[in-house]
Amino acid sequence: MKRRLLLAALAGLAVAGPAFARCEDWVPQAKPQNASRDIVGKDLDEIIERGYIDIAAYEDFAPWSFQQGGKPAGVDIDIGRLIAKGLGVEARFHLVPAAENLDGDLRNTIWQGPVVGGAVSNLMMHVPYDSEYACRVDQVVFTGQYAAEQVAIAYRTDAYPEDPPVPAYFRFDTVAVENDSIADFYLTSFAGGQLAQGVRRYPSYGAAMQALSAGETMAAMGPLAQLEYGLGAGAAIHQPPLAGFAVSHWTVGVAVHTRYRALGYAVDDAIRAGLEDGSIAAIFARYGLTHLAPER
């Protein structure tokens, strides 16, 4: 269920249609108010003066952000610390649950705050970027793209000693997915549902990869980083073409409130420096992951 609709909103945008300049065909809607919160977040000067930045990241989202030994850990956490270092402040993290969709995540963490308890953060990690989606969410600035992600297939090498599997194989073979994930949606709808019988659903990609290692399934399909993080002995990963997959690859970055553009520029500068000097690639390597350069 986690983050199952983060990309669904973007998938709906990936359809053929007339060519427009960015945002040209978007008709602005009535702007929701901040529910009696006249001022949200903090500007860059206030953050530097107080000495720390509040950063929101998803809970239970290994290898990106999760609890380890009672403390936040993961790629997004380490990149958040890199950002804070670039600003000359301390990073303070809030691991938050995913809402029903990306709109809800941004509302709860950036521009309004949750209905009950909690508060907005200055920065949210791991936000998928789409130019057209950014047009209609004008309470938020999407910036600091630090990586690309794409869907891949992990497989047992003893099950596929010659040719790695492609989706058509799962008409007869078994494949593990996270329940209600984009890989689940894709496989169960592909070819009129002919692959649905081979799909085995698990509560997380960690559990799906454990099932693959235990031999419960022949393959697993999902985002590359989550497959790499759970990859065990006797398994490999490949990235075949995925026919009909509207959003099989995307870029992730950060989100800040639209009022605080100076903060957004400073965060983007810190991430750009981390990309250029190899610090971000080194963070991925520490977790055994491949860093795919963002489409900046």
XYZ file of C-alpha atoms in Angstrom:
296
model
C 0.000 0.000 0.000
C 2.912 2.327 0.749
C 3.365 5.074 -1.812
C 1.195 3.089 -4.225
C -0.164 6.280 -5.770
C 2.971 8.416 -5.738
C 3.400 7.631 -9.424
C -0.215 6.969 -10.326
C -0.838 10.694 -10.590
C 2.071 10.944 -12.969
C 1.019 7.926 -14.993
C -2.214 9.665 -15.887
C -0.192 12.457 -17.443
C 1.812 10.151 -19.710
C -0.692 10.033 -22.543
C -0.563 11.199 -26.110
C -2.058 14.570 -26.932
C -1.385 17.959 -28.499
C 1.980 19.564 -27.764
C 1.903 22.542 -25.417
C 4.511 24.707 -23.797
C 4.971 23.768 -20.167
C 1.803 24.662 -18.208
C 0.215 26.360 -21.236
C -2.894 24.174 -21.143
C -3.313 24.227 -17.367
C -6.217 26.319 -16.085
C -5.424 27.433 -12.514
C -7.915 26.192 -9.952
C -9.118 27.822 -6.762
C -6.229 27.710 -4.316
C -6.925 25.862 -1.060
C -6.184 27.850 2.050
C -3.788 26.868 4.802
C -6.583 25.962 7.236
C -6.009 28.986 9.500
C -2.230 28.568 9.409
C -1.210 31.944 8.035
C 2.491 31.140 7.961
C 3.938 27.697 7.337
C 7.510 26.483 7.218
C 10.542 28.714 7.662
C 12.543 30.835 5.275
C 16.249 30.278 4.719
C 17.397 33.024 7.093
C 15.268 31.644 9.944
C 16.575 28.116 9.364
C 20.192 29.279 9.438
C 19.582 31.448 12.495
C 18.022 28.636 14.528
C 20.645 26.135 13.331
C 18.605 23.220 11.992
C 16.312 22.183 9.151
C 13.241 19.934 9.489
C 13.225 17.236 6.820
C 10.349 14.845 6.102
C 11.053 11.380 4.687
C 8.845 8.328 4.271
C 8.755 5.770 7.053
C 9.455 2.065 6.458
C 10.795 2.748 2.959
C 14.110 0.892 2.794
C 16.604 1.562 1.354
C 15.511 5.187 1.089
C 14.379 5.976 4.636
C 13.733 3.746 7.635
C 14.531 3.260 11.313
C 17.756 1.449 12.168
C 18.757 1.078 15.784
C 16.135 3.646 16.730
C 17.575 6.279 14.384
C 16.680 7.376 10.842
C 18.784 5.719 8.145
C 18.777 5.303 4.382
C 19.779 7.019 1.177
C 17.316 9.895 1.582
C 18.449 10.432 5.172
C 22.098 10.642 4.169
C 21.255 13.023 1.317
C 19.231 15.102 3.781
C 22.318 15.350 5.996
C 24.358 16.376 2.951
C 21.843 19.152 2.255
C 21.944 20.338 5.858
C 25.740 20.383 5.793
C 25.611 22.499 2.647
C 23.386 24.978 4.493
C 25.613 24.893 7.570
C 22.867 23.564 9.866
C 21.790 20.355 11.607
C 19.340 17.955 9.941
C 16.304 16.886 11.974
C 14.181 14.166 10.415
C 10.511 13.264 10.607
C 9.622 9.851 9.195
C 6.048 10.172 7.967
C 3.469 7.699 6.650
C 2.414 7.916 3.029
C -0.994 9.444 2.339
C -3.393 8.114 -0.289
C -1.565 9.980 -3.031
C 1.256 12.443 -3.636
C -1.090 15.422 -3.302
C -1.871 14.298 0.243
C 1.801 13.798 1.093
C 2.677 17.310 -0.032
C -0.299 18.827 1.761
C 0.516 17.065 5.033
C 4.260 17.671 5.026
C 4.861 20.926 3.141
C 2.049 23.423 2.692
C -0.625 22.769 5.300
C 0.187 20.061 7.814
C -1.697 16.934 8.927
C -5.273 17.185 10.162
C -4.378 15.811 13.584
C -1.007 16.380 15.246
C 2.331 17.017 13.625
C 3.483 20.023 11.647
C 4.889 20.963 8.284
C 8.543 20.348 7.468
C 10.909 22.662 5.648
C 11.799 20.007 3.113
C 10.418 16.702 1.853
C 12.631 14.001 0.389
C 11.992 11.530 -2.418
C 9.368 13.429 -4.391
C 8.884 12.106 -7.949
C 9.189 14.940 -10.437
C 6.955 15.531 -13.437
C 6.827 18.862 -15.257
C 3.081 18.779 -15.908
C 2.246 17.659 -12.379
C 4.311 20.576 -11.072
C 2.060 22.940 -13.017
C -1.027 22.131 -10.992
C 0.529 21.873 -7.525
C 1.513 25.491 -7.135
C 1.766 25.411 -3.343
C 5.029 23.509 -3.757
C 8.333 24.005 -5.563
C 9.878 20.806 -6.946
C 13.640 21.101 -7.042
C 16.913 19.358 -6.238
C 16.543 16.270 -8.421
C 19.186 13.888 -7.104
C 18.513 10.517 -8.742
C 16.540 8.622 -11.321
C 14.660 5.426 -10.628
C 13.253 2.780 -12.921
C 11.409 -0.496 -12.791
C 13.468 -3.658 -13.079
C 13.119 -7.423 -12.695
C 15.059 -9.538 -10.191
C 15.215 -13.256 -10.874
C 16.685 -16.503 -9.613
C 19.563 -17.511 -11.841
C 18.773 -21.206 -11.382
C 15.248 -20.571 -12.697
C 16.557 -18.629 -15.704
C 20.061 -19.968 -16.456
C 20.086 -18.670 -20.029
C 17.732 -15.767 -20.702
C 16.505 -13.355 -17.993
C 12.709 -13.154 -17.796
C 10.534 -10.531 -19.438
C 6.933 -9.769 -18.393
C 5.439 -12.226 -20.910
C 7.081 -15.092 -18.989
C 4.851 -14.420 -16.017
C 1.890 -15.866 -17.812
C 3.241 -19.168 -16.510
C 6.035 -18.230 -14.077
C 5.672 -16.654 -10.630
C 6.716 -13.092 -9.841
C 6.713 -11.246 -6.511
C 5.497 -7.645 -6.229
C 4.585 -5.234 -3.467
C 0.817 -5.190 -3.090
C -0.867 -2.312 -4.929
C 2.426 -1.074 -6.381
C 2.951 0.137 -9.920
C 4.512 -3.222 -10.812
C 1.397 -4.955 -9.460
C -0.882 -2.690 -11.500
C 1.191 -3.197 -14.627
C 1.409 -6.973 -14.488
C -2.232 -7.553 -13.623
C -3.435 -5.334 -16.475
C -0.851 -6.325 -19.104
C -2.180 -8.306 -22.083
C -5.738 -8.204 -20.832
C -4.836 -9.686 -17.449
C -3.133 -12.822 -18.807
C -0.225 -12.409 -16.377
C -2.334 -12.014 -13.240
C -2.174 -15.690 -12.317
C 1.600 -15.531 -11.899
C 1.621 -12.509 -9.592
C 2.353 -13.080 -5.903
C 1.690 -10.069 -3.679
C 3.640 -9.133 -0.537
C 3.251 -6.261 1.942
C 6.613 -4.715 1.006
C 9.452 -5.103 -1.453
C 11.593 -6.357 1.409
C 9.155 -9.235 1.881
C 8.953 -9.799 -1.881
C 12.727 -10.120 -2.131
C 12.817 -12.473 0.848
C 10.273 -14.637 -0.966
C 12.507 -14.636 -4.039
C 15.536 -15.657 -1.971
C 13.526 -18.441 -0.332
C 12.479 -19.819 -3.712
C 8.803 -18.975 -3.238
C 8.830 -17.141 -6.564
C 11.001 -17.231 -9.657
C 11.262 -13.461 -10.035
C 10.350 -10.103 -8.486
C 9.472 -6.859 -10.185
C 9.684 -3.304 -8.851
C 11.877 -0.213 -8.513
C 15.550 -0.976 -9.067
C 16.865 0.352 -5.750
C 14.441 -1.691 -3.666
C 15.285 -4.831 -5.634
C 19.031 -4.200 -5.317
C 18.765 -3.615 -1.572
C 17.048 -6.964 -1.018
C 19.041 -8.987 -3.548
C 20.360 -12.257 -2.143
C 22.720 -14.953 -3.349
C 21.717 -16.794 -6.504
C 19.752 -13.862 -7.890
C 20.392 -11.153 -10.461
C 18.639 -8.072 -11.838
C 18.025 -6.800 -15.345
C 16.059 -3.963 -16.887
C 14.233 -5.123 -20.013
C 12.025 -2.898 -22.149
C 8.523 -2.755 -20.649
C 5.911 -2.420 -23.359
C 2.922 -0.296 -22.403
C 4.391 0.887 -19.102
C 3.491 4.586 -18.949
C 5.860 5.423 -16.078
C 8.646 2.845 -15.926
C 11.279 5.441 -15.014
C 11.168 8.763 -13.177
C 13.289 11.341 -11.393
C 13.213 11.964 -7.641
C 14.050 15.191 -5.864
C 12.823 17.362 -3.024
C 9.865 19.641 -2.350
C 9.708 22.955 -0.474
C 6.869 25.394 0.103
C 6.468 27.848 -2.756
C 6.883 30.803 -0.352
C 10.463 29.812 0.359
C 12.182 30.003 -3.012
C 15.522 31.039 -1.487
C 15.535 27.808 0.514
C 14.774 25.852 -2.648
C 17.701 27.471 -4.481
C 20.088 26.741 -1.590
C 18.945 23.113 -1.391
C 19.354 22.705 -5.141
C 22.888 24.123 -4.920
C 23.788 21.623 -2.166
C 22.447 18.705 -4.197
C 24.166 19.865 -7.364
C 27.471 20.029 -5.487
C 26.858 16.516 -4.138
C 26.242 15.216 -7.636
C 29.296 16.913 -9.074
C 31.774 15.831 -6.392
C 30.496 12.254 -6.221
C 29.104 12.478 -2.674
C 25.612 11.361 -3.687
C 26.919 8.473 -5.790
C 28.996 7.414 -2.768
C 25.859 7.384 -0.586
C 24.180 4.992 -3.023
C 27.285 2.812 -3.110
C 27.276 2.505 0.695
C 23.864 0.862 0.462
C 24.879 -1.369 -2.425
C 22.800 0.564 -4.939
C 23.318 1.887 -8.438
C 23.056 5.659 -8.700
C 21.176 6.636 -11.830
C 21.817 10.266 -12.745
C 18.706 12.477 -12.666
C 17.366 14.123 -15.804
C 18.132 17.689 -14.798
